Amino acid sequence: MKIGQVAREAGVSVDTVRFYERRGILPAAARRPSGYREFAPAAVERIRTAKALQELGFTLDEVTAALTAHDGGGATCDSERWRLEAVVARFDARIAELERAREAAAQALRDCHSGHCRLRFESP
């Protein structure tokens, strides 16, 4: 398959396909005598899998590592569960950080309503 066809079927841009190839998410494509890349049909599903992992919160490095583990043949749900646990832990930490920031902003708003606005700026 040519790169444009892979991109269309996977729902990404040609640049994304090239980027995934550079990052090792896709194996290096064979080249035609003309120099055009020739991808195996499995490249489409691999891109879809990579995008699905990213949507779950995996970083590109984590996507690459998960796919590499899968390629090695020994990956199972039990052996790979830790990857999702790490993503959930990262979300939990980010949510806690956002909750702290929200509470600080809400407190500043309550202070404004009570006449003790923190947003007062002195004129130079």
PDB file of C-alpha atoms in Angstrom, residues 6 16-29 39 42-44 46-47 67:
ATOM      1  CA  VAL A   6      -2.526   3.869   4.464  1.00  0.00           C
ATOM      2  CA  THR A  16       1.390  11.155  10.783  1.00  0.00           C
ATOM      3  CA  VAL A  17       2.278   7.958   8.957  1.00  0.00           C
ATOM      4  CA  ARG A  18       5.801   9.280   8.337  1.00  0.00           C
ATOM      5  CA  PHE A  19       6.081  10.405  11.965  1.00  0.00           C
ATOM      6  CA  TYR A  20       4.949   6.995  13.257  1.00  0.00           C
ATOM      7  CA  GLU A  21       7.502   5.339  11.019  1.00  0.00           C
ATOM      8  CA  ARG A  22      10.287   7.617  12.334  1.00  0.00           C
ATOM      9  CA  ARG A  23       9.240   6.968  15.956  1.00  0.00           C
ATOM     10  CA  GLY A  24       9.259   3.199  15.475  1.00  0.00           C
ATOM     11  CA  ILE A  25       5.516   2.755  15.900  1.00  0.00           C
ATOM     12  CA  LEU A  26       5.436   1.458  12.336  1.00  0.00           C
ATOM     13  CA  PRO A  27       8.212  -0.713  10.997  1.00  0.00           C
ATOM     14  CA  ALA A  28      10.245   0.910   8.250  1.00  0.00           C
ATOM     15  CA  ALA A  29       8.402   0.589   4.974  1.00  0.00           C
ATOM     16  CA  PHE A  39       3.436  -0.521   3.486  1.00  0.00           C
ATOM     17  CA  ALA A  42      -1.256  -4.409   8.655  1.00  0.00           C
ATOM     18  CA  ALA A  43       0.112  -0.854   8.943  1.00  0.00           C
ATOM     19  CA  VAL A  44      -3.445   0.496   8.935  1.00  0.00           C
ATOM     20  CA  ARG A  46      -1.220  -0.726  13.734  1.00  0.00           C
ATOM     21  CA  ILE A  47      -1.891   3.006  13.304  1.00  0.00           C
ATOM     22  CA  LEU A  67       3.564  -2.272  20.696  1.00  0.00           C
TER      23      LEU A  67
END
